[in-house]
Short mmCIF file of C-alpha atoms and ligand atoms in Angstrom, two decimals:
data_model
loop_
_atom_site.label_atom_id
_atom_site.label_comp_id
_atom_site.label_asym_id
_atom_site.label_seq_id
_atom_site.Cartn_x
_atom_site.Cartn_y
_atom_site.Cartn_z
CA MET A 1 5.68 24.21 -11.65
CA LEU A 2 2.53 22.45 -9.82
CA GLU A 3 0.54 22.78 -12.48
CA ASN A 4 -1.72 19.79 -13.32
CA LYS A 5 0.71 17.86 -10.99
CA ARG A 6 -1.18 14.79 -9.18
CA ILE A 7 -0.26 14.73 -5.90
CA LEU A 8 -1.44 11.75 -3.93
CA LEU A 9 -1.33 13.37 0.10
CA ILE A 10 -1.11 10.65 2.59
CA VAL A 11 -1.98 12.25 5.91
CA ALA A 12 -0.67 10.09 8.92
CA GLY A 13 -1.35 10.35 12.50
CA GLY A 14 0.36 13.40 14.06
CA ILE A 15 -0.49 17.10 15.60
CA ALA A 16 1.09 18.57 11.94
CA ALA A 17 -1.75 17.33 10.39
CA VAL A 18 -3.54 20.46 11.26
CA LYS A 19 -1.14 22.03 8.52
CA VAL A 20 -2.81 19.84 6.00
CA PRO A 21 -5.76 21.81 4.98
CA ASP A 22 -3.35 24.70 4.28
CA LEU A 23 -1.40 22.76 2.45
CA ILE A 24 -3.82 21.45 0.17
CA ARG A 25 -5.40 24.94 -0.26
CA ARG A 26 -2.09 26.06 -1.53
CA LEU A 27 -1.16 23.32 -4.01
CA ARG A 28 -4.34 23.95 -5.37
CA GLU A 29 -3.79 27.63 -5.89
CA ARG A 30 -1.31 26.51 -7.92
CA GLY A 31 -2.81 24.40 -9.97
CA ALA A 32 -2.14 20.88 -8.55
CA HIS A 33 -4.66 18.10 -7.84
CA VAL A 34 -4.88 16.60 -4.66
CA ARG A 35 -6.04 13.39 -3.29
CA CYS A 36 -5.93 12.31 0.42
CA VAL A 37 -5.00 9.09 1.96
CA LEU A 38 -6.05 9.68 6.03
CA THR A 39 -4.82 6.89 7.99
CA LYS A 40 -6.71 5.79 11.35
CA GLY A 41 -4.56 8.24 13.42
CA GLY A 42 -4.48 11.05 11.01
CA ALA A 43 -8.57 11.11 11.53
CA GLN A 44 -7.77 11.52 15.10
CA PHE A 45 -6.54 15.55 13.85
CA VAL A 46 -8.65 16.18 10.77
CA THR A 47 -11.45 15.19 9.37
CA PRO A 48 -12.24 13.18 6.20
CA LEU A 49 -15.10 15.83 5.55
CA THR A 50 -12.55 18.84 5.52
CA LEU A 51 -10.04 17.11 3.49
CA ALA A 52 -12.58 16.17 0.75
CA ALA A 53 -13.90 19.63 0.84
CA LEU A 54 -10.49 21.29 0.17
CA SER A 55 -9.25 18.64 -2.19
CA GLY A 56 -12.88 18.36 -4.08
CA ASP A 57 -11.87 14.94 -4.60
CA LYS A 58 -13.05 11.56 -2.21
CA VAL A 59 -10.63 11.00 0.51
CA TYR A 60 -9.69 7.34 1.15
CA GLN A 61 -9.39 5.83 4.10
CA ASP A 62 -10.23 2.03 3.97
CA LEU A 63 -7.83 -0.47 2.38
CA PHE A 64 -10.75 -2.86 2.20
CA SER A 65 -13.73 -0.84 1.06
CA LEU A 66 -15.96 -2.65 -1.11
CA THR A 67 -16.73 0.65 -2.91
CA ASP A 68 -13.23 1.98 -3.00
CA GLU A 69 -11.91 -1.38 -4.60
CA SER A 70 -14.10 -1.81 -7.12
CA GLU A 71 -14.15 2.37 -8.35
CA MET A 72 -10.60 2.79 -8.05
CA GLY A 73 -8.38 -0.03 -6.42
CA HIS A 74 -5.49 0.60 -4.04
CA ILE A 75 -3.10 -0.01 -6.43
CA ARG A 76 -4.24 2.15 -9.08
CA LEU A 77 -4.56 4.67 -6.54
CA SER A 78 -1.00 4.89 -6.10
CA ARG A 79 -0.09 4.50 -9.51
CA GLU A 80 -2.24 7.86 -10.93
CA ALA A 81 -0.46 10.23 -9.14
CA ASP A 82 3.25 12.21 -10.12
CA ILE A 83 4.16 11.71 -6.83
CA LEU A 84 3.13 10.14 -3.20
CA LEU A 85 3.63 12.96 -0.20
CA VAL A 86 3.15 11.95 3.35
CA ALA A 87 2.38 14.79 5.45
CA PRO A 88 3.05 14.13 8.26
CA ALA A 89 5.27 11.73 8.08
CA THR A 90 5.14 9.89 12.01
CA ALA A 91 8.07 7.80 13.25
CA ASP A 92 5.68 4.97 13.17
CA ILE A 93 4.80 5.19 9.08
CA MET A 94 8.70 6.18 8.50
CA ALA A 95 9.43 2.75 10.07
CA LYS A 96 6.67 0.69 8.63
CA MET A 97 7.81 2.31 4.70
CA ALA A 98 11.47 1.28 6.22
CA THR A 99 10.51 -2.58 6.85
CA GLY A 100 7.81 -3.19 3.91
CA GLN A 101 4.73 -3.21 6.32
CA ALA A 102 1.46 -2.73 4.23
CA ASP A 103 -1.20 -3.20 6.87
CA ASP A 104 -3.45 -0.26 5.71
CA LEU A 105 -4.39 1.77 2.90
CA ALA A 106 -1.37 4.43 3.09
CA THR A 107 1.30 1.86 3.36
CA THR A 108 -0.19 -0.83 0.88
CA ALA A 109 -0.22 2.36 -1.15
CA LEU A 110 3.23 3.38 -0.59
CA LEU A 111 4.44 -0.27 -1.38
CA ALA A 112 2.46 -0.33 -4.35
CA THR A 113 4.03 2.53 -5.64
CA ASP A 114 5.88 3.00 -8.93
CA LYS A 115 6.03 6.57 -8.57
CA PRO A 116 8.43 9.20 -6.53
CA VAL A 117 7.82 9.28 -2.75
CA MET A 118 8.48 12.16 -0.18
CA ILE A 119 8.10 12.48 3.21
CA ALA A 120 7.50 15.38 5.40
CA PRO A 121 8.41 13.78 8.84
CA SER A 122 6.85 15.18 11.83
CA MET A 123 7.67 14.09 15.59
CA ASN A 124 9.12 14.45 18.81
CA ALA A 125 12.63 15.52 18.95
CA MET A 126 13.75 12.50 20.98
CA MET A 127 11.80 10.41 18.48
CA TRP A 128 13.31 12.05 15.71
CA THR A 129 17.12 11.42 16.73
CA HIS A 130 16.24 7.69 18.07
CA PRO A 131 18.88 5.76 16.31
CA ALA A 132 15.76 3.67 15.22
CA THR A 133 14.31 6.47 13.45
CA GLN A 134 17.84 7.80 11.73
CA ALA A 135 18.63 4.12 10.70
CA ASN A 136 15.12 4.30 9.32
CA LEU A 137 15.73 7.92 7.42
CA LEU A 138 18.95 6.58 5.80
CA THR A 139 17.13 3.56 4.23
CA LEU A 140 14.62 5.49 3.22
CA GLN A 141 16.32 8.27 1.56
CA ASN A 142 19.16 5.27 -0.05
CA ARG A 143 15.80 3.96 -1.93
CA GLU A 144 15.39 7.40 -3.32
CA VAL A 145 12.89 8.64 -0.88
CA LYS A 146 12.99 12.66 -0.82
CA VAL A 147 12.55 14.10 2.40
CA VAL A 148 11.86 17.65 3.80
CA GLY A 149 12.72 18.82 6.95
CA PRO A 150 11.77 18.63 10.18
CA GLY A 151 12.74 22.06 11.35
CA ALA A 152 13.62 22.75 14.90
CA GLY A 153 11.55 24.67 17.14
CA ASP A 154 8.56 24.37 20.10
CA LEU A 155 7.01 20.64 19.55
CA ALA A 156 3.35 20.01 20.42
CA CYS A 157 4.34 17.83 23.22
CA GLY A 158 6.34 20.99 25.15
CA GLU A 159 9.82 19.75 24.11
CA VAL A 160 11.80 21.91 21.80
CA GLY A 161 13.89 20.58 19.37
CA ASP A 162 14.44 19.19 15.90
CA GLY A 163 11.38 17.54 15.03
CA ARG A 164 8.93 19.97 13.77
CA MET A 165 6.86 19.54 10.19
CA SER A 166 8.47 22.10 7.65
CA GLU A 167 5.91 24.69 7.22
CA VAL A 168 3.51 24.73 4.06
CA PRO A 169 5.55 26.94 1.97
CA GLU A 170 8.86 24.95 2.39
CA ILE A 171 6.72 21.73 1.52
CA ILE A 172 5.56 23.60 -1.69
CA ALA A 173 9.28 24.63 -2.64
CA ALA A 174 10.56 20.86 -2.24
CA LEU A 175 7.62 19.67 -4.50
CA SER A 176 8.67 22.64 -7.01
CA ARG A 177 12.07 22.03 -7.18
CA PHE A 178 11.30 18.60 -7.93
CA PHE A 179 9.37 19.14 -10.73
CA GLN A 180 11.84 21.43 -11.98
CA LYS A 181 14.46 18.93 -11.59
CA THR A 182 12.58 15.96 -13.22
CA GLN A 183 11.24 18.36 -15.85
CA GLY A 184 15.04 19.04 -16.47
CA GLN A 185 14.28 22.86 -16.49
CA GLY A 186 17.00 25.42 -14.86
CA PRO A 187 20.13 26.98 -16.61
CA LEU A 188 21.78 23.52 -16.98
CA ALA A 189 18.93 21.81 -18.73
CA GLY A 190 19.99 19.94 -21.18
CA PHE A 191 23.98 19.69 -20.27
CA ARG A 192 25.31 16.38 -19.25
CA ALA A 193 27.69 16.29 -15.90
CA ILE A 194 30.12 13.46 -14.58
CA VAL A 195 30.83 13.64 -11.06
CA THR A 196 33.27 12.04 -9.23
CA SER A 197 32.87 11.51 -5.11
CA GLY A 198 34.04 9.66 -2.06
CA PRO A 199 37.17 7.27 -1.51
CA THR A 200 38.34 4.66 -3.39
CA HIS A 201 38.99 1.27 -1.82
CA GLU A 202 42.07 -0.33 -3.20
CA PRO A 203 42.21 -4.14 -2.42
CA ILE A 204 45.09 -5.84 -0.40
CA ASP A 205 43.70 -9.07 -0.61
CA ALA A 206 40.26 -10.96 -0.29
CA VAL A 207 39.60 -8.87 2.96
CA ARG A 208 41.51 -5.68 3.32
CA TYR A 209 41.95 -2.89 1.74
CA ILE A 210 43.98 0.54 1.50
CA ALA A 211 41.10 3.57 1.81
CA ASN A 212 41.32 7.21 3.07
CA ARG A 213 38.86 9.23 5.00
CA SER A 214 36.89 11.12 2.46
CA SER A 215 33.36 11.57 3.36
CA GLY A 216 31.62 11.79 0.01
CA LYS A 217 29.98 14.98 1.50
CA GLN A 218 31.56 17.33 -1.07
CA GLY A 219 31.07 15.37 -4.61
CA HIS A 220 27.88 14.23 -3.63
CA ALA A 221 26.71 17.96 -2.74
CA VAL A 222 28.08 18.93 -6.25
CA ALA A 223 26.37 16.59 -7.96
CA ALA A 224 23.08 17.66 -5.96
CA ALA A 225 23.97 21.21 -7.03
CA LEU A 226 24.40 20.31 -10.48
CA ALA A 227 20.66 18.71 -10.92
CA GLU A 228 19.24 21.27 -9.20
CA GLN A 229 20.58 23.92 -11.90
CA GLY A 230 18.89 21.24 -14.38
CA ALA A 231 21.84 18.68 -15.54
CA LYS A 232 21.74 14.91 -16.22
CA VAL A 233 23.87 14.42 -14.25
CA THR A 234 26.07 10.56 -12.97
CA LEU A 235 27.32 10.55 -9.89
CA VAL A 236 30.31 7.76 -9.75
CA THR A 237 31.28 7.13 -5.99
CA GLY A 238 33.38 5.24 -3.94
CA PRO A 239 31.96 3.84 -0.92
CA THR A 240 30.29 6.35 0.88
CA ALA A 241 27.63 6.62 3.65
CA GLU A 242 26.17 9.68 1.78
CA PRO A 243 22.70 9.28 0.58
CA VAL A 244 22.19 9.17 -3.30
CA PRO A 245 20.76 12.83 -4.13
CA ASP A 246 17.50 13.10 -5.95
CA GLY A 247 17.42 13.64 -9.51
CA VAL A 248 21.28 11.71 -10.12
CA GLN A 249 22.10 8.82 -11.64
CA VAL A 250 24.83 6.95 -9.51
CA GLN A 251 27.16 4.55 -10.74
CA LYS A 252 28.64 2.81 -7.21
CA VAL A 253 32.63 1.91 -8.08
CA GLU A 254 35.43 0.62 -5.15
CA THR A 255 38.99 0.91 -6.90
CA ALA A 256 39.94 3.97 -8.98
CA ALA A 257 40.23 1.29 -12.19
CA GLN A 258 36.64 0.70 -12.00
CA MET A 259 35.80 4.75 -11.25
CA LEU A 260 37.77 5.91 -14.57
CA LYS A 261 36.05 3.13 -16.44
CA ALA A 262 32.66 4.20 -14.78
CA CYS A 263 33.71 7.71 -15.86
CA GLN A 264 34.88 6.80 -19.21
CA ALA A 265 31.17 4.70 -19.84
CA ALA A 266 29.13 7.86 -18.93
CA LEU A 267 30.80 10.17 -21.99
CA PRO A 268 30.19 12.33 -23.67
CA ALA A 269 29.67 14.77 -21.46
CA GLU A 270 29.99 18.73 -21.29
CA ILE A 271 31.01 19.42 -17.44
CA VAL A 272 32.91 16.93 -15.05
CA VAL A 273 33.86 17.44 -11.74
CA CYS A 274 36.47 15.16 -9.90
CA ALA A 275 35.91 15.09 -6.42
CA ALA A 276 36.88 12.04 -5.17
CA ALA A 277 39.62 11.49 -3.47
CA VAL A 278 41.28 8.79 -5.41
CA ALA A 279 43.98 6.29 -3.62
CA ASP A 280 47.10 7.25 -5.84
CA TRP A 281 48.27 3.93 -5.64
CA LYS A 282 47.14 0.13 -5.65
CA VAL A 283 48.83 -3.04 -4.29
CA GLU A 284 50.49 -4.83 -6.63
CA GLY A 285 49.14 -8.25 -7.38
CA ALA A 286 46.44 -8.15 -5.10
CA GLY A 287 45.14 -11.65 -4.52
CA VAL A 288 41.85 -12.98 -3.66
CA SER A 289 43.04 -15.12 -1.00
CA LYS A 290 43.43 -13.99 2.58
CA ILE A 291 47.31 -13.14 3.50
CA LYS A 292 47.87 -15.31 6.35
CA LYS A 293 50.22 -14.00 9.11
CA GLY A 294 53.80 -15.20 9.25
CA LYS A 295 56.45 -14.62 10.90
CA ALA A 296 57.35 -11.63 9.02
CA PRO A 297 55.18 -9.03 8.20
CA PRO A 298 53.81 -9.12 4.26
CA GLU A 299 56.06 -6.33 1.78
CA LEU A 300 52.90 -4.92 -0.33
CA LYS A 301 54.55 -3.80 -3.30
CA LEU A 302 52.46 -0.12 -5.03
CA ALA A 303 51.31 0.84 -8.17
CA GLU A 304 50.20 3.97 -9.82
CA ASN A 305 46.49 4.22 -10.27
CA PRO A 306 45.19 5.81 -13.22
CA ASP A 307 44.66 9.89 -12.81
CA ILE A 308 41.07 9.91 -13.85
CA LEU A 309 40.75 13.65 -13.86
CA ALA A 310 44.09 14.10 -16.20
CA THR A 311 42.63 11.17 -18.20
CA LEU A 312 39.70 13.30 -19.11
CA SER A 313 41.27 16.16 -19.29
CA ALA A 314 43.57 14.94 -21.82
CA PRO A 315 42.99 16.72 -25.06
CA GLY A 316 40.76 13.97 -28.00
CA LYS A 317 37.16 14.41 -29.45
CA ASP A 318 35.45 13.05 -26.36
CA ARG A 319 37.09 15.75 -24.10
CA PRO A 320 34.57 17.33 -21.83
CA ALA A 321 34.12 21.42 -22.31
CA LEU A 322 34.88 22.09 -18.55
CA VAL A 323 36.75 20.03 -16.68
CA ILE A 324 37.48 20.53 -12.82
CA GLY A 325 39.64 19.30 -10.38
CA PHE A 326 39.83 19.40 -6.42
CA ALA A 327 43.41 20.00 -4.82
CA ALA A 328 43.21 18.81 -1.54
CA GLU A 329 46.73 20.17 0.38
CA THR A 330 48.21 20.71 3.16
CA ASP A 331 50.61 23.23 2.27
CA ASN A 332 51.35 26.21 -0.22
CA LEU A 333 47.69 25.31 -1.82
CA ILE A 334 47.40 27.99 -3.87
CA GLU A 335 51.13 27.45 -5.83
CA ASN A 336 50.12 23.32 -5.43
CA ALA A 337 46.69 24.18 -7.17
CA LYS A 338 48.07 26.38 -10.37
CA ALA A 339 50.84 23.49 -11.09
CA LYS A 340 48.19 20.34 -10.52
CA ARG A 341 45.87 22.63 -12.62
CA ALA A 342 48.60 22.75 -15.38
CA ALA A 343 49.96 19.21 -15.23
CA LYS A 344 46.41 17.24 -15.40
CA GLN A 345 45.22 19.97 -18.18
CA CYS A 346 41.89 20.62 -16.14
CA ASP A 347 40.26 24.00 -16.26
CA TRP A 348 39.39 24.63 -12.94
CA ILE A 349 40.70 23.52 -10.11
CA VAL A 350 38.83 24.13 -6.46
CA ALA A 351 41.79 24.21 -4.10
CA ASN A 352 40.97 23.13 -0.44
CA ASP A 353 42.88 23.16 2.99
CA VAL A 354 42.67 19.39 4.33
CA SER A 355 45.45 20.38 6.84
CA PRO A 356 44.42 18.71 10.00
CA GLY A 357 43.17 21.90 12.06
CA SER A 358 41.05 22.83 8.70
CA GLY A 359 38.30 20.38 9.44
CA ALA A 360 37.56 19.94 5.80
CA PHE A 361 38.13 15.75 5.72
CA GLY A 362 34.92 14.52 6.78
CA GLY A 363 33.52 17.65 8.06
CA ASP A 364 30.72 20.11 6.69
CA SER A 365 32.28 22.98 5.68
CA ASN A 366 35.37 23.65 3.39
CA THR A 367 37.62 27.06 2.74
CA VAL A 368 38.04 26.87 -1.17
CA HIS A 369 40.04 29.07 -3.91
CA LEU A 370 38.56 28.76 -7.20
CA VAL A 371 41.76 28.78 -9.39
CA THR A 372 40.77 29.19 -13.27
CA ALA A 373 43.30 30.65 -16.16
CA ASP A 374 41.76 34.06 -15.31
CA GLY A 375 43.41 33.95 -11.67
CA VAL A 376 42.30 32.66 -8.31
CA GLU A 377 39.04 33.58 -6.28
CA ASN A 378 39.28 33.36 -2.36
CA TRP A 379 35.83 31.56 -1.31
CA PRO A 380 34.87 32.45 2.41
CA THR A 381 34.14 28.93 4.59
CA LEU A 382 31.33 27.82 3.63
CA LYS A 383 29.05 24.82 4.38
CA LYS A 384 29.82 22.17 1.74
CA ARG A 385 26.57 22.01 0.54
CA ALA A 386 26.98 26.17 -0.52
CA VAL A 387 30.48 25.46 -1.92
CA ALA A 388 28.59 23.26 -3.96
CA GLU A 389 25.69 25.56 -4.90
CA ARG A 390 28.43 28.42 -5.77
CA LEU A 391 30.35 25.95 -8.10
CA ALA A 392 27.17 24.97 -9.59
CA GLU A 393 26.27 28.64 -10.17
CA ARG A 394 29.53 29.32 -12.06
CA ILE A 395 29.36 26.58 -14.05
CA ALA A 396 26.01 27.71 -14.74
CA LYS A 397 27.86 31.00 -16.08
CA PHE A 398 30.09 29.35 -17.85
CA ALA A 399 27.71 26.94 -19.65
CA GLU A 400 25.65 30.17 -20.64
CA ARG A 401 28.88 32.35 -22.20
CA ASN A 402 30.69 29.35 -23.54
CA LEU A 403 28.70 26.33 -24.59
N1 CTP B 501 42.48 12.38 -8.73
C1 CTP B 501 41.85 12.09 -9.69
N2 CTP B 501 42.72 10.75 -10.12
C2 CTP B 501 43.68 9.95 -9.34
C3 CTP B 501 44.24 11.45 -8.34
C4 CTP B 501 43.89 12.31 -8.25
O1 CTP B 501 41.19 12.13 -10.97
N3 CTP B 501 44.09 8.74 -9.24
C5 CTP B 501 41.67 14.17 -8.92
C6 CTP B 501 41.14 14.06 -7.63
O2 CTP B 501 39.66 13.78 -7.70
C7 CTP B 501 41.19 15.29 -7.70
C8 CTP B 501 42.69 15.89 -8.09
O3 CTP B 501 42.67 14.81 -9.22
O4 CTP B 501 40.01 16.50 -8.46
C9 CTP B 501 43.49 16.16 -7.08
O5 CTP B 501 43.53 14.95 -6.31
P1 CTP B 501 44.80 15.83 -5.04
O6 CTP B 501 44.47 14.16 -4.32
O7 CTP B 501 44.86 16.71 -4.45
O8 CTP B 501 45.93 14.93 -5.91
P2 CTP B 501 46.69 14.03 -6.20
O9 CTP B 501 46.83 14.04 -8.12
O10 CTP B 501 46.50 13.10 -5.91
O11 CTP B 501 48.23 14.41 -6.24
P3 CTP B 501 49.03 14.72 -4.74
O12 CTP B 501 48.40 13.60 -3.67
O13 CTP B 501 50.16 14.33 -4.73
O14 CTP B 501 49.16 15.79 -3.79
#
């Protein structure tokens, strides 16, 4: 997967820079070309000579180097790569990336690049969990910067916690997964999938709306898992704080009507997974001005929203081969899920218990049952990510046999 890939490795100033020589060695064993940019801080931990010897290339350090600029130029440096990998990514370089600073060669290359960027954070646990670092992380993830790690364990500062840079094999695996996805390899390569996720917001007036507590975690995880299996995924999502998964095309919407329109625009597709918690009702005649507080509270008249799952499942020439819905239930889970499958004409239903004690809404885990024409499979309680991976594997099996 890494054969002939060009990796611009940016080494920032953290103790984990001592893992970089081994990283370069392992990348080159896999056929990758590695070119290093070493920051001033990075050079405190690893020498340019070591990096040059192991990478078999010149090490770039100085933004204002006449020779480097005449031979290569920092813009070309950032473009002549398939990916930019920042390892270790310190709190400082993450902050600079998030705010677009460019005061040395590394940050200038990161700002000037049109190539994907991956970071392997490494820092003290308090620095990692600090709201400033977490906000920077979210900013970077929303800009589709890929993140590997950090892991938990003993830190160089003597403390224990999150902040250890991922080990070399994990970084290599993350790079391989990234290239696998971008090359559309995997059992679902060549298949198109549409996934809905998150809540919808139905306006009451210019400033108010009706919503629900859906976090979008499950739908986003399904989109990520399908992309990892090689599918070309369009994620149609209502407002959520979830970062955009790697390798997925995103359509952001607010209302159920917009969600349906975006799904229909993304057709044709072979696979549809409706994981969004679509509001069943919208406010009839919602206006564009703010409703003023009068003597009596206003009466809201609700009208039914389109059912996206049922619309996409209806027989027709564009009907995807496999349409999957979720059934969020508090009572009679299986019976209701079976009835929903029949009523909406979808192929599979992932039934999940969202009763108050289950922790499914907004939480990280889900206990689901897969309802198909063949019967009901009870899955154990799994992290939403694991539910998504298992579902994607089932979809891949279905595609192999039927599509
Ligand atoms: N769904 C949809 N469009 C809607 C309502 C629901 O696409 N307007 C989809 C959801 O994404 C989910 C499935 O239908 O895949 C079932 O959603 P759920 O909320 O469980 O069912 P409802 O049809 O809303 O029925 P109820 O709320 O009465 O259980």
